[in-house]
Amino acid sequence: MTDGVRGRDSGILNLRDGLLIGGGPYFWSIGPYRAGEGTWKGHLRTNQHSTFSDPFTRLLFAGQEVTSGFSGTFSGDRAEVFGPVPVGIRSLSFQATPKHLADV
């Protein structure tokens, strides 16, 4: 997160034929994307699928499903992506650096 809110996640993303499906230990995401000439953009729907083991952990999205748009660049096996996530009356921003691992 880039708005002074601490949060992080790791996981995998599968991008195929304009559909992004991914997840990690706590969240899943799905949505459409477009890519071409070194840029990509799309939309994600994200929700929490597992509870955190630490009962004092503050839920990043207040336990609700959120949608976000994103845009970024890619070159070779590296990418950059940025986007806003509206959560209630607040908007958080995220940044990610996906890396290509394998073709499926």
Coordinates of C-alpha atoms in Angstrom, one line a residue:
M1 CA 0.0 0.0 0.0
T2 CA 1.3 3.5 -0.7
D3 CA -0.9 5.7 1.5
G4 CA 0.8 5.2 4.8
V5 CA -1.4 2.1 5.4
R6 CA 0.8 -0.9 6.1
G7 CA -0.2 -4.0 4.2
R8 CA 1.3 -6.7 2.0
D9 CA 0.4 -9.9 0.4
S10 CA 2.1 -12.4 -1.8
G11 CA 0.7 -15.1 -4.1
I12 CA 0.4 -16.1 -7.7
L13 CA -1.4 -14.5 -10.7
N14 CA -2.4 -16.4 -13.7
L15 CA -2.9 -14.2 -16.8
R16 CA -4.5 -15.9 -19.8
D17 CA -6.7 -14.7 -22.7
G18 CA -7.6 -11.5 -20.9
L19 CA -8.5 -13.0 -17.6
L20 CA -6.5 -12.6 -14.4
I21 CA -7.0 -15.1 -11.6
G22 CA -4.9 -15.2 -8.5
G23 CA -4.5 -15.5 -4.8
G24 CA -2.4 -16.0 -1.8
P25 CA -2.7 -17.2 1.8
Y26 CA -5.5 -14.7 2.7
F27 CA -6.9 -13.2 -0.5
W28 CA -8.2 -14.2 -4.0
S29 CA -8.5 -11.9 -7.0
I30 CA -10.2 -12.2 -10.4
G31 CA -10.7 -9.7 -13.3
P32 CA -10.2 -8.8 -16.9
Y33 CA -7.0 -7.2 -18.3
R34 CA -5.6 -5.9 -21.6
A35 CA -1.9 -5.9 -22.6
G36 CA 0.0 -4.5 -25.5
E37 CA 3.1 -2.6 -26.5
G38 CA 4.7 -2.7 -23.0
T39 CA 1.6 -1.6 -21.0
W40 CA -1.3 -3.4 -19.3
K41 CA -4.4 -2.4 -17.5
G42 CA -7.5 -4.0 -16.0
H43 CA -9.9 -4.4 -13.1
L44 CA -9.7 -6.7 -10.1
R45 CA -12.3 -8.0 -7.6
T46 CA -10.6 -9.1 -4.4
N47 CA -11.9 -10.8 -1.3
Q48 CA -10.5 -12.4 1.8
H49 CA -10.8 -16.2 1.9
S50 CA -9.0 -17.1 5.2
T51 CA -8.8 -15.4 8.6
F52 CA -5.5 -14.1 10.0
S53 CA -3.9 -16.2 12.8
D54 CA -3.2 -13.0 14.8
P55 CA -6.5 -11.7 16.3
F56 CA -5.0 -8.2 16.6
T57 CA -4.3 -7.9 12.9
R58 CA -6.5 -5.1 11.4
L59 CA -8.3 -6.2 8.3
L60 CA -6.9 -4.3 5.3
F61 CA -10.2 -4.1 3.5
A62 CA -12.4 -4.3 6.6
G63 CA -13.3 -7.9 5.6
Q64 CA -15.3 -6.7 2.6
E65 CA -14.9 -7.5 -1.1
V66 CA -13.3 -4.6 -3.0
T67 CA -12.8 -3.7 -6.7
S68 CA -9.9 -1.8 -8.1
G69 CA -8.6 -0.7 -11.5
F70 CA -4.9 -1.0 -12.3
S71 CA -2.4 0.0 -15.0
G72 CA 1.2 -0.5 -15.4
T73 CA 4.1 -1.5 -17.7
F74 CA 6.0 -4.7 -18.5
S75 CA 9.2 -5.7 -20.2
G76 CA 10.7 -9.2 -20.4
D77 CA 9.8 -11.1 -17.2
R78 CA 9.1 -8.0 -15.0
A79 CA 6.2 -5.7 -14.6
E80 CA 5.0 -2.7 -12.5
V81 CA 1.4 -2.1 -11.6
F82 CA -0.4 0.7 -9.7
G83 CA -4.0 1.3 -8.8
P84 CA -6.5 2.7 -6.3
V85 CA -8.7 0.6 -4.1
P86 CA -11.9 2.3 -2.8
V87 CA -12.7 0.9 0.7
G88 CA -15.8 2.5 2.2
I89 CA -15.2 6.3 2.3
R90 CA -11.4 5.9 1.9
S91 CA -9.3 5.1 -1.1
L92 CA -6.1 3.2 -0.8
S93 CA -3.4 2.9 -3.4
F94 CA -1.3 -0.2 -4.2
Q95 CA 1.8 -0.9 -6.1
A96 CA 3.0 -4.4 -7.1
T97 CA 6.0 -5.8 -9.1
P98 CA 4.8 -9.1 -10.6
K99 CA 7.5 -11.4 -12.2
H100 CA 6.9 -13.9 -14.9
L101 CA 7.6 -17.4 -13.7
A102 CA 6.3 -19.8 -16.3
D103 CA 4.0 -20.3 -19.2
V104 CA 1.0 -22.5 -18.6

